[in-house]
PDB file of C-alpha atoms in Angstrom:
ATOM      1  CA  MET Z 238     -11.666  49.673  12.468  1.00  0.00           C
ATOM      2  CA  SER Z 239     -13.575  52.966  12.295  1.00  0.00           C
ATOM      3  CA  GLU Z 240     -12.160  56.073  13.846  1.00  0.00           C
ATOM      4  CA  GLU Z 241     -13.128  57.186  17.300  1.00  0.00           C
ATOM      5  CA  ILE Z 242     -15.176  60.401  17.475  1.00  0.00           C
ATOM      6  CA  ASP Z 243     -14.964  62.462  20.663  1.00  0.00           C
ATOM      7  CA  LEU Z 244     -18.509  63.807  20.998  1.00  0.00           C
ATOM      8  CA  THR Z 245     -17.831  65.951  24.062  1.00  0.00           C
ATOM      9  CA  GLY Z 246     -14.304  67.247  23.440  1.00  0.00           C
ATOM     10  CA  ASP Z 247     -13.126  65.946  26.792  1.00  0.00           C
ATOM     11  CA  GLY Z 248     -13.086  62.227  26.012  1.00  0.00           C
ATOM     12  CA  GLY Z 249     -16.252  61.763  28.060  1.00  0.00           C
ATOM     13  CA  VAL Z 250     -18.269  60.220  25.227  1.00  0.00           C
ATOM     14  CA  ILE Z 251     -16.421  58.405  22.449  1.00  0.00           C
ATOM     15  CA  LYS Z 252     -18.360  57.061  19.467  1.00  0.00           C
ATOM     16  CA  THR Z 253     -17.027  54.454  17.063  1.00  0.00           C
ATOM     17  CA  ILE Z 254     -19.213  53.591  14.077  1.00  0.00           C
ATOM     18  CA  LEU Z 255     -19.407  49.820  13.639  1.00  0.00           C
ATOM     19  CA  ARG Z 256     -21.875  49.891  10.719  1.00  0.00           C
ATOM     20  CA  HIS Z 257     -22.661  52.993   8.710  1.00  0.00           C
ATOM     21  CA  ALA Z 258     -26.245  53.840   7.817  1.00  0.00           C
ATOM     22  CA  LYS Z 259     -27.272  54.122   4.187  1.00  0.00           C
ATOM     23  CA  ALA Z 260     -26.592  57.551   2.683  1.00  0.00           C
ATOM     24  CA  ASP Z 261     -30.305  58.440   2.552  1.00  0.00           C
ATOM     25  CA  ALA Z 262     -31.070  57.242   6.089  1.00  0.00           C
ATOM     26  CA  VAL Z 263     -32.901  59.612   8.402  1.00  0.00           C
ATOM     27  CA  ALA Z 264     -31.574  61.007  11.654  1.00  0.00           C
ATOM     28  CA  PRO Z 265     -33.407  62.213  14.741  1.00  0.00           C
ATOM     29  CA  THR Z 266     -34.737  65.777  14.396  1.00  0.00           C
ATOM     30  CA  THR Z 267     -37.078  68.055  16.267  1.00  0.00           C
ATOM     31  CA  ASP Z 268     -39.860  66.614  14.070  1.00  0.00           C
ATOM     32  CA  ASN Z 269     -38.727  63.016  14.728  1.00  0.00           C
ATOM     33  CA  PRO Z 270     -37.287  63.099  18.256  1.00  0.00           C
ATOM     34  CA  VAL Z 271     -38.453  59.667  19.409  1.00  0.00           C
ATOM     35  CA  VAL Z 272     -35.895  56.943  18.760  1.00  0.00           C
ATOM     36  CA  ASP Z 273     -36.090  53.163  18.911  1.00  0.00           C
ATOM     37  CA  VAL Z 274     -32.828  51.389  19.671  1.00  0.00           C
ATOM     38  CA  HIS Z 275     -31.360  47.947  20.183  1.00  0.00           C
ATOM     39  CA  TYR Z 276     -28.466  47.988  22.604  1.00  0.00           C
ATOM     40  CA  GLU Z 277     -26.161  46.064  24.851  1.00  0.00           C
ATOM     41  CA  GLY Z 278     -24.417  47.728  27.783  1.00  0.00           C
ATOM     42  CA  VAL Z 279     -21.256  46.379  29.399  1.00  0.00           C
ATOM     43  CA  LEU Z 280     -19.069  47.529  32.258  1.00  0.00           C
ATOM     44  CA  ALA Z 281     -15.737  48.658  30.760  1.00  0.00           C
ATOM     45  CA  GLU Z 282     -13.793  47.389  33.768  1.00  0.00           C
ATOM     46  CA  THR Z 283     -15.111  43.807  33.748  1.00  0.00           C
ATOM     47  CA  GLY Z 284     -16.779  43.361  30.361  1.00  0.00           C
ATOM     48  CA  GLU Z 285     -19.900  42.187  32.184  1.00  0.00           C
ATOM     49  CA  VAL Z 286     -23.189  42.783  30.358  1.00  0.00           C
ATOM     50  CA  PHE Z 287     -25.514  44.738  32.639  1.00  0.00           C
ATOM     51  CA  ASP Z 288     -28.405  45.366  30.246  1.00  0.00           C
ATOM     52  CA  THR Z 289     -29.469  44.357  26.733  1.00  0.00           C
ATOM     53  CA  THR Z 290     -32.447  44.351  24.402  1.00  0.00           C
ATOM     54  CA  ARG Z 291     -30.874  41.654  22.245  1.00  0.00           C
ATOM     55  CA  GLU Z 292     -31.850  38.671  24.414  1.00  0.00           C
ATOM     56  CA  ASP Z 293     -35.582  39.243  24.032  1.00  0.00           C
ATOM     57  CA  ASN Z 294     -35.322  41.162  20.731  1.00  0.00           C
ATOM     58  CA  THR Z 295     -37.139  44.198  22.081  1.00  0.00           C
ATOM     59  CA  VAL Z 296     -36.440  47.838  21.356  1.00  0.00           C
ATOM     60  CA  PHE Z 297     -35.983  50.641  23.818  1.00  0.00           C
ATOM     61  CA  SER Z 298     -37.766  53.887  22.910  1.00  0.00           C
ATOM     62  CA  PHE Z 299     -37.158  57.365  24.264  1.00  0.00           C
ATOM     63  CA  GLU Z 300     -37.346  60.986  23.237  1.00  0.00           C
ATOM     64  CA  ILE Z 301     -34.024  62.701  22.688  1.00  0.00           C
ATOM     65  CA  GLY Z 302     -33.368  65.800  24.763  1.00  0.00           C
ATOM     66  CA  LYS Z 303     -35.873  65.087  27.527  1.00  0.00           C
ATOM     67  CA  GLY Z 304     -33.366  63.788  30.097  1.00  0.00           C
ATOM     68  CA  SER Z 305     -34.988  60.359  30.230  1.00  0.00           C
ATOM     69  CA  VAL Z 306     -31.667  58.600  29.504  1.00  0.00           C
ATOM     70  CA  ILE Z 307     -28.046  59.121  30.485  1.00  0.00           C
ATOM     71  CA  ARG Z 308     -26.298  62.125  28.886  1.00  0.00           C
ATOM     72  CA  SER Z 309     -24.054  60.012  26.660  1.00  0.00           C
ATOM     73  CA  TRP Z 310     -27.101  58.513  24.951  1.00  0.00           C
ATOM     74  CA  ASP Z 311     -28.730  61.910  24.364  1.00  0.00           C
ATOM     75  CA  LEU Z 312     -25.479  63.145  22.827  1.00  0.00           C
ATOM     76  CA  ALA Z 313     -24.643  60.054  20.772  1.00  0.00           C
ATOM     77  CA  LEU Z 314     -28.085  59.282  19.347  1.00  0.00           C
ATOM     78  CA  ARG Z 315     -28.345  62.834  17.969  1.00  0.00           C
ATOM     79  CA  THR Z 316     -25.365  62.001  15.733  1.00  0.00           C
ATOM     80  CA  MET Z 317     -26.688  58.685  14.431  1.00  0.00           C
ATOM     81  CA  LYS Z 318     -28.844  57.707  11.461  1.00  0.00           C
ATOM     82  CA  VAL Z 319     -31.338  54.864  11.185  1.00  0.00           C
ATOM     83  CA  GLY Z 320     -29.481  51.614  10.462  1.00  0.00           C
ATOM     84  CA  GLU Z 321     -26.245  52.778  12.053  1.00  0.00           C
ATOM     85  CA  ILE Z 322     -24.588  50.688  14.754  1.00  0.00           C
ATOM     86  CA  ALA Z 323     -22.075  52.411  17.024  1.00  0.00           C
ATOM     87  CA  LYS Z 324     -19.998  51.661  20.074  1.00  0.00           C
ATOM     88  CA  ILE Z 325     -20.488  54.393  22.669  1.00  0.00           C
ATOM     89  CA  LYS Z 326     -17.949  54.577  25.481  1.00  0.00           C
ATOM     90  CA  CYS Z 327     -18.903  56.937  28.279  1.00  0.00           C
ATOM     91  CA  LYS Z 328     -17.100  58.115  31.374  1.00  0.00           C
ATOM     92  CA  PRO Z 329     -19.072  58.137  34.626  1.00  0.00           C
ATOM     93  CA  GLU Z 330     -20.004  61.834  34.407  1.00  0.00           C
ATOM     94  CA  TYR Z 331     -21.875  61.065  31.164  1.00  0.00           C
ATOM     95  CA  GLY Z 332     -23.346  57.843  32.569  1.00  0.00           C
ATOM     96  CA  TYR Z 333     -24.541  57.168  36.097  1.00  0.00           C
ATOM     97  CA  GLY Z 334     -21.839  59.188  37.885  1.00  0.00           C
ATOM     98  CA  SER Z 335     -20.690  58.628  41.434  1.00  0.00           C
ATOM     99  CA  ALA Z 336     -24.043  57.104  42.434  1.00  0.00           C
ATOM    100  CA  GLY Z 337     -23.997  54.339  39.830  1.00  0.00           C
ATOM    101  CA  SER Z 338     -27.216  52.421  39.328  1.00  0.00           C
ATOM    102  CA  PRO Z 339     -27.217  49.597  41.900  1.00  0.00           C
ATOM    103  CA  PRO Z 340     -27.124  46.697  41.800  1.00  0.00           C
ATOM    104  CA  ASP Z 341     -25.951  46.403  38.188  1.00  0.00           C
ATOM    105  CA  ILE Z 342     -23.798  49.493  37.713  1.00  0.00           C
ATOM    106  CA  PRO Z 343     -21.269  50.391  40.404  1.00  0.00           C
ATOM    107  CA  PRO Z 344     -20.341  53.987  41.291  1.00  0.00           C
ATOM    108  CA  ASN Z 345     -17.975  55.788  38.877  1.00  0.00           C
ATOM    109  CA  ALA Z 346     -18.329  53.099  36.211  1.00  0.00           C
ATOM    110  CA  THR Z 347     -17.179  53.644  32.640  1.00  0.00           C
ATOM    111  CA  LEU Z 348     -19.757  52.085  30.343  1.00  0.00           C
ATOM    112  CA  ILE Z 349     -19.610  50.738  26.815  1.00  0.00           C
ATOM    113  CA  PHE Z 350     -22.763  50.414  24.742  1.00  0.00           C
ATOM    114  CA  GLU Z 351     -23.294  48.893  21.339  1.00  0.00           C
ATOM    115  CA  VAL Z 352     -26.298  50.788  20.010  1.00  0.00           C
ATOM    116  CA  GLU Z 353     -28.289  50.328  16.812  1.00  0.00           C
ATOM    117  CA  LEU Z 354     -30.651  53.117  15.818  1.00  0.00           C
ATOM    118  CA  VAL Z 355     -33.678  51.187  14.550  1.00  0.00           C
ATOM    119  CA  ALA Z 356     -36.065  54.080  13.901  1.00  0.00           C
ATOM    120  CA  CYS Z 357     -36.803  57.699  14.635  1.00  0.00           C
ATOM    121  CA  ARG Z 358     -40.299  59.105  14.511  1.00  0.00           C
ATOM    122  CA  PRO Z 359     -42.570  61.909  15.700  1.00  0.00           C
ATOM    123  CA  ARG Z 360     -43.895  62.102  19.217  1.00  0.00           C
ATOM    124  CA  LYS Z 361     -46.670  59.639  19.850  1.00  0.00           C
ATOM    125  CA  SER Z 362     -50.109  61.097  19.290  1.00  0.00           C
ATOM    126  CA  SER Z 363     -53.162  59.782  21.049  1.00  0.00           C
ATOM    127  CA  ASN Z 364     -54.361  57.807  18.027  1.00  0.00           C
ATOM    128  CA  LEU Z 365     -51.169  55.782  17.534  1.00  0.00           C
ATOM    129  CA  GLY Z 366     -50.484  52.460  19.220  1.00  0.00           C
ATOM    130  CA  SER Z 367     -47.277  51.477  20.940  1.00  0.00           C
ATOM    131  CA  ALA Z 368     -43.964  51.417  19.105  1.00  0.00           C
ATOM    132  CA  SER Z 369     -44.114  47.638  18.826  1.00  0.00           C
ATOM    133  CA  GLU Z 370     -47.666  47.799  17.422  1.00  0.00           C
ATOM    134  CA  GLU Z 371     -46.559  50.408  14.886  1.00  0.00           C
ATOM    135  CA  ARG Z 372     -43.560  48.272  13.860  1.00  0.00           C
ATOM    136  CA  ALA Z 373     -45.815  45.236  13.538  1.00  0.00           C
ATOM    137  CA  ARG Z 374     -48.217  47.254  11.386  1.00  0.00           C
ATOM    138  CA  LEU Z 375     -45.384  48.486   9.155  1.00  0.00           C
ATOM    139  CA  GLU Z 376     -43.936  44.982   8.900  1.00  0.00           C
ATOM    140  CA  GLU Z 377     -47.353  43.634   7.896  1.00  0.00           C
ATOM    141  CA  LEU Z 378     -47.684  46.355   5.245  1.00  0.00           C
ATOM    142  CA  LYS Z 379     -44.235  45.463   3.933  1.00  0.00           C
ATOM    143  CA  LYS Z 380     -45.212  41.785   3.714  1.00  0.00           C
ATOM    144  CA  GLN Z 381     -48.451  42.688   1.932  1.00  0.00           C
ATOM    145  CA  ARG Z 382     -46.527  44.797  -0.597  1.00  0.00           C
ATOM    146  CA  GLU Z 383     -44.070  41.944  -1.177  1.00  0.00           C
ATOM    147  CA  VAL Z 384     -46.917  39.451  -1.691  1.00  0.00           C
ATOM    148  CA  ALA Z 385     -48.705  41.862  -4.043  1.00  0.00           C
ATOM    149  CA  ALA Z 386     -45.498  42.422  -6.028  1.00  0.00           C
ATOM    150  CA  ALA Z 387     -44.853  38.673  -6.233  1.00  0.00           C
ATOM    151  CA  THR Z 388     -48.457  38.043  -7.329  1.00  0.00           C
ATOM    152  CA  LYS Z 389     -48.219  40.781  -9.950  1.00  0.00           C
ATOM    153  CA  GLU Z 390     -44.940  39.339 -11.236  1.00  0.00           C
ATOM    154  CA  GLU Z 391     -46.452  35.829 -11.354  1.00  0.00           C
ATOM    155  CA  GLU Z 392     -49.485  37.109 -13.278  1.00  0.00           C
ATOM    156  CA  LYS Z 393     -47.212  38.926 -15.727  1.00  0.00           C
ATOM    157  CA  LYS Z 394     -45.194  35.729 -16.221  1.00  0.00           C
ATOM    158  CA  LYS Z 395     -48.391  33.723 -16.843  1.00  0.00           C
ATOM    159  CA  ARG Z 396     -49.597  36.315 -19.383  1.00  0.00           C
ATOM    160  CA  GLU Z 397     -46.265  36.158 -21.199  1.00  0.00           C
ATOM    161  CA  GLU Z 398     -46.366  32.360 -21.210  1.00  0.00           C
ATOM    162  CA  ALA Z 399     -49.946  32.408 -22.527  1.00  0.00           C
ATOM    163  CA  LYS Z 400     -48.938  34.852 -25.286  1.00  0.00           C
ATOM    164  CA  ALA Z 401     -45.961  32.681 -26.198  1.00  0.00           C
ATOM    165  CA  ALA Z 402     -48.154  29.548 -26.279  1.00  0.00           C
ATOM    166  CA  ALA Z 403     -50.758  31.313 -28.442  1.00  0.00           C
ATOM    167  CA  ALA Z 404     -48.058  32.556 -30.794  1.00  0.00           C
ATOM    168  CA  ALA Z 405     -46.619  29.042 -31.010  1.00  0.00           C
ATOM    169  CA  ARG Z 406     -50.084  27.609 -31.851  1.00  0.00           C
ATOM    170  CA  ILE Z 407     -50.590  30.234 -34.558  1.00  0.00           C
ATOM    171  CA  GLN Z 408     -47.124  29.516 -35.971  1.00  0.00           C
ATOM    172  CA  ALA Z 409     -47.874  25.800 -35.939  1.00  0.00           C
ATOM    173  CA  LYS Z 410     -51.192  26.322 -37.781  1.00  0.00           C
ATOM    174  CA  LEU Z 411     -49.572  28.605 -40.341  1.00  0.00           C
ATOM    175  CA  GLY Z 412     -46.739  26.122 -40.800  1.00  0.00           C
ATOM    176  CA  SER Z 413     -49.144  23.219 -41.335  1.00  0.00           C
ATOM    177  CA  LYS Z 414     -51.215  25.232 -43.854  1.00  0.00           C
ATOM    178  CA  LYS Z 415     -48.073  25.982 -45.883  1.00  0.00           C
ATOM    179  CA  VAL Z 416     -47.180  22.307 -45.931  1.00  0.00           C
ATOM    180  CA  GLN Z 417     -50.768  21.382 -46.868  1.00  0.00           C
ATOM    181  CA  GLY Z 418     -50.897  24.119 -49.500  1.00  0.00           C
ATOM    182  CA  LYS Z 419     -47.829  22.779 -51.296  1.00  0.00           C
ATOM    183  CA  GLY Z 420     -49.299  19.341 -51.590  1.00  0.00           C
ATOM    184  CA  LYS Z 421     -52.745  20.421 -52.984  1.00  0.00           C
ATOM    185  CA  GLY Z 422     -51.596  21.746 -56.301  1.00  0.00           C
ATOM    186  CA  LYS Z 423     -53.374  20.608 -59.569  1.00  0.00           C
ATOM    187  CA  ALA Z 424     -52.008  17.530 -61.196  1.00  0.00           C
ATOM    188  CA  LYS Z 425     -50.635  17.990 -64.744  1.00  0.00           C
TER     189      LYS Z 425
END
C-alpha cells in the first residue's frame, strides 16, 4: 500500500495515493484552479457512505482556494494531478467540525474520501458551457479524431493492397510473356 502523507503536519489531513497520475499529468494551478472530481465520502466511525458521485457518474466541480469546500479538500486537491486517485482522511476540524452537516454527517465526524482528480481547467468564461458540456465536446472531438485516424489507416491499407495487387498483375504479365517468348523461337 502507498505511504500516508500528512498534509497538515498535525495528522488532520492524511493523503494516501491509491493510483498515481501519469508523469506528465497536470495539477491545479492559479491558471487552472477549477477542478472536476469523482468522489465517495464515508464516515470513518461507521463506514457508511454519506455522499458519492459514482452512483450517477457525475463530477463535482469547484475552484480551489475559494472556501467552497471543506478545508481538507482544498489542501488535498492542490497536491494531486489529473488521473490520480487518493484516499483523504480528515479530522473534524478539517471537515465539518463540531456542527457536522446534518442529517448525513454527525458533529465531530472523521471523514474518509476516495477522490479522483478528473480535470483541472481555467475559470469558466462567459462563452464556455457547463463542465459536462465541455467534457462532452472534448469526448466528441476525441471520437472524431479516432474515427479519422481509423479511416486514414483503412485508406492506407487499401492503397497498399491495391499497389500489391497491381504489382502482382504486372509480375504475372511479365511472367507469361517470358514463357510465351521462349516458345516462339524460330524452328531450325
